[in-house]
């Protein structure tokens, strides 16, 4: 394991990982539960064409409480992906997603907003192909916004490798009834920024992600959707989709 210089630290969660920066590269130090020795250290350059991961076997006698089962583990995988997407016109969003009729819809929301609940309702209704109930990727490829599933499932356990052109963004919230309202791009951006992975410690990467997010919500229709946690929400949503298309 390389030794990182304290003066090069640019961010620290004080719980599991910290970020360092030298003249050429970023360094991630993963040490869950504030372990004295990290499980791993990863080095990558800003363009992220590759990464080097340093690790040591656990000490004899089982002194380490947490063992490393796979080098590309949480949160390293999402941190690397966040930087990777920033320079490839993409974002990682806290959102559920579904594909129906060759078009994707995503449902951003914080924990408790209803992503897993609405995903489960969609799954029970057997309409469309669910991609995720927790994390979605959106990238612009050849001028088309594409939505991708990810390996990270939420409480509904939905994670599928699939993609489709993005037709709409629906911010979820629990409600006494089912309703959908269109959002202006500025309001949509305010809601979207807290729900996407942004490295606030790195101004250049941060700026790239925010610029892309602003472009995304201006290009794709964005709505706020309040829903009741029953089948009526699914019927209401698909009826709205038919009229919107």
XYZ file of C-alpha atoms in Angstrom:
245
model
C 0.000 0.000 0.000
C 1.394 3.443 -0.875
C 1.603 6.117 1.796
C -0.505 9.179 1.076
C 0.561 12.647 2.180
C -1.843 14.324 4.653
C -1.520 17.689 2.918
C -2.901 16.190 -0.313
C -6.252 15.175 1.223
C -9.158 17.026 -0.456
C -12.164 15.193 1.013
C -12.967 12.868 3.913
C -16.275 11.182 4.750
C -14.884 10.473 8.253
C -16.639 7.098 8.012
C -15.373 4.971 5.143
C -13.290 6.717 2.474
C -11.212 9.776 1.740
C -9.914 11.395 -1.448
C -6.417 12.719 -2.148
C -4.972 14.636 -5.096
C -1.415 15.080 -6.326
C -0.109 16.868 -9.436
C -1.342 14.131 -11.783
C -3.794 11.751 -10.128
C -6.642 11.217 -7.697
C -6.239 8.701 -4.869
C -9.085 6.984 -2.988
C -8.361 5.515 0.444
C -11.002 3.000 1.564
C -10.962 2.346 5.307
C -14.408 1.354 6.677
C -15.103 1.970 10.352
C -12.053 4.252 10.526
C -9.590 1.384 10.374
C -5.998 2.421 10.873
C -4.899 0.523 7.761
C -7.056 0.825 4.614
C -8.584 -2.124 2.792
C -7.376 -0.636 -0.470
C -6.050 2.457 -2.161
C -6.975 3.282 -5.767
C -5.194 5.673 -8.119
C -6.686 7.147 -11.299
C -6.115 10.160 -13.516
C -8.897 12.701 -14.183
C -9.747 11.269 -17.624
C -10.101 7.817 -16.053
C -8.824 5.615 -18.848
C -7.852 3.124 -16.184
C -7.262 2.718 -12.459
C -4.669 0.992 -10.305
C -5.831 -0.671 -7.090
C -3.419 -1.416 -4.257
C -4.320 -3.922 -1.559
C -2.718 -6.243 0.975
C -3.946 -9.598 2.283
C -5.609 -9.470 5.725
C -3.175 -9.988 8.600
C -2.791 -13.421 10.179
C -4.926 -14.156 13.181
C -8.075 -12.464 11.890
C -7.288 -9.093 13.452
C -8.994 -7.196 10.655
C -12.753 -6.963 11.181
C -13.554 -6.441 7.495
C -11.978 -8.468 4.695
C -11.803 -7.411 1.046
C -13.740 -9.899 -1.097
C -13.491 -7.998 -4.396
C -11.209 -5.098 -5.365
C -13.899 -3.077 -7.183
C -16.325 -2.842 -4.273
C -18.675 -0.176 -2.930
C -18.144 2.744 -2.860
C -15.091 2.548 -5.128
C -17.111 1.340 -8.134
C -19.544 4.268 -7.957
C -16.777 6.815 -7.329
C -14.840 5.640 -10.379
C -17.985 5.570 -12.502
C -18.923 9.099 -11.444
C -15.594 10.436 -12.720
C -15.747 8.247 -15.836
C -19.203 9.510 -16.839
C -18.354 13.165 -16.211
C -16.109 13.210 -19.292
C -18.399 11.048 -21.401
C -21.623 13.076 -21.221
C -23.276 11.060 -18.505
C -24.479 10.981 -14.896
C -25.210 8.392 -12.218
C -28.600 9.140 -10.652
C -30.438 7.974 -7.539
C -33.414 6.732 -9.559
C -35.533 3.777 -10.601
C -36.099 3.010 -14.274
C -38.258 1.026 -16.673
C -38.397 0.314 -20.422
C -41.691 -0.078 -22.259
C -42.300 0.047 -25.990
C -38.612 0.674 -26.638
C -38.541 3.837 -24.496
C -37.189 4.362 -20.991
C -38.604 6.376 -18.116
C -36.648 7.096 -14.948
C -37.973 7.987 -11.495
C -35.458 9.970 -9.411
C -36.024 10.299 -5.696
C -34.218 10.312 -2.375
C -34.527 7.416 0.065
C -38.162 7.121 1.094
C -39.547 8.952 -1.954
C -41.095 5.745 -3.306
C -38.672 4.360 -5.897
C -38.820 0.785 -4.623
C -42.548 1.017 -3.867
C -43.426 2.218 -7.363
C -40.993 -0.270 -8.926
C -42.699 -3.088 -7.049
C -46.100 -1.890 -8.273
C -44.791 -1.867 -11.856
C -43.337 -5.354 -11.397
C -46.630 -6.717 -10.035
C -48.506 -5.176 -12.969
C -46.107 -6.973 -15.373
C -45.783 -4.002 -17.703
C -42.442 -3.091 -19.207
C -38.963 -4.247 -18.238
C -37.648 -2.795 -15.002
C -33.978 -1.803 -15.070
C -33.431 -0.696 -11.470
C -35.173 0.475 -8.329
C -32.145 2.367 -6.992
C -29.518 3.664 -9.458
C -29.712 4.607 -13.129
C -27.199 5.976 -15.608
C -28.107 8.523 -18.292
C -25.714 9.240 -21.160
C -26.027 11.224 -24.361
C -24.776 9.050 -27.222
C -24.815 10.420 -30.763
C -27.283 13.094 -29.703
C -29.733 10.694 -28.012
C -30.255 10.479 -24.255
C -29.968 6.835 -23.236
C -30.971 5.338 -19.858
C -29.065 2.346 -18.471
C -29.674 -0.050 -15.617
C -26.906 -0.599 -13.060
C -25.724 -3.414 -10.756
C -26.948 -1.589 -7.625
C -30.400 -2.711 -6.490
C -32.594 -1.126 -3.838
C -34.984 -2.786 -1.413
C -37.052 -4.206 -4.287
C -33.951 -6.055 -5.522
C -34.161 -4.872 -9.152
C -30.924 -4.497 -11.147
C -30.785 -5.307 -14.872
C -28.249 -4.728 -17.624
C -30.313 -2.957 -20.262
C -30.816 0.378 -21.992
C -33.264 2.398 -24.077
C -33.725 6.003 -25.262
C -34.945 8.190 -22.412
C -38.475 9.502 -22.957
C -39.186 11.153 -19.608
C -38.038 11.907 -16.070
C -40.555 11.627 -13.218
C -39.651 12.809 -9.728
C -41.539 10.603 -7.298
C -43.253 11.523 -4.056
C -45.892 9.795 -1.951
C -49.319 11.418 -2.069
C -52.969 11.006 -1.148
C -53.825 10.762 -4.860
C -52.224 10.256 -8.253
C -51.125 13.381 -10.081
C -48.453 14.453 -12.556
C -47.341 17.992 -13.339
C -44.785 19.275 -15.835
C -41.705 20.993 -14.418
C -39.800 23.887 -15.902
C -36.138 23.132 -16.644
C -34.866 25.338 -13.796
C -37.124 23.637 -11.236
C -36.182 20.232 -12.630
C -32.477 21.013 -12.247
C -32.969 22.057 -8.609
C -34.617 18.702 -7.902
C -32.138 16.674 -9.936
C -28.799 17.953 -8.618
C -29.196 16.497 -5.074
C -29.993 13.099 -6.626
C -26.964 12.651 -8.882
C -23.410 11.721 -7.943
C -21.298 14.895 -7.976
C -17.691 15.169 -6.695
C -17.986 18.538 -4.967
C -14.295 18.283 -4.021
C -13.217 18.570 -7.694
C -14.382 21.808 -9.400
C -13.641 20.652 -12.958
C -15.499 17.328 -12.735
C -18.297 18.976 -10.756
C -18.756 21.607 -13.462
C -18.922 18.987 -16.207
C -21.638 17.006 -14.418
C -23.757 20.057 -13.586
C -23.494 21.328 -17.170
C -24.624 17.957 -18.499
C -27.483 17.751 -15.977
C -28.697 21.197 -17.096
C -28.610 20.022 -20.723
C -30.427 16.795 -19.829
C -33.422 18.393 -18.095
C -33.737 20.894 -20.952
C -33.773 18.152 -23.585
C -36.006 15.506 -21.913
C -39.531 16.165 -20.548
C -39.492 16.322 -16.736
C -42.436 15.844 -14.380
C -43.262 15.542 -10.699
C -45.445 12.547 -9.876
C -47.361 12.057 -6.658
C -48.819 8.580 -6.285
C -50.873 6.321 -4.059
C -49.116 3.036 -3.204
C -51.531 0.805 -5.107
C -52.271 -0.431 -8.643
C -54.148 2.768 -9.492
C -50.787 4.583 -9.656
C -49.570 2.262 -12.418
C -52.769 2.646 -14.448
C -52.663 6.417 -14.003
C -49.024 6.616 -15.072
C -49.433 4.567 -18.254
C -52.562 6.486 -19.213
C -50.574 9.708 -18.870
C -47.749 8.226 -20.952
C -50.157 7.396 -23.771
C -51.549 10.926 -23.837
C -48.070 12.508 -23.565
C -46.697 10.508 -26.483
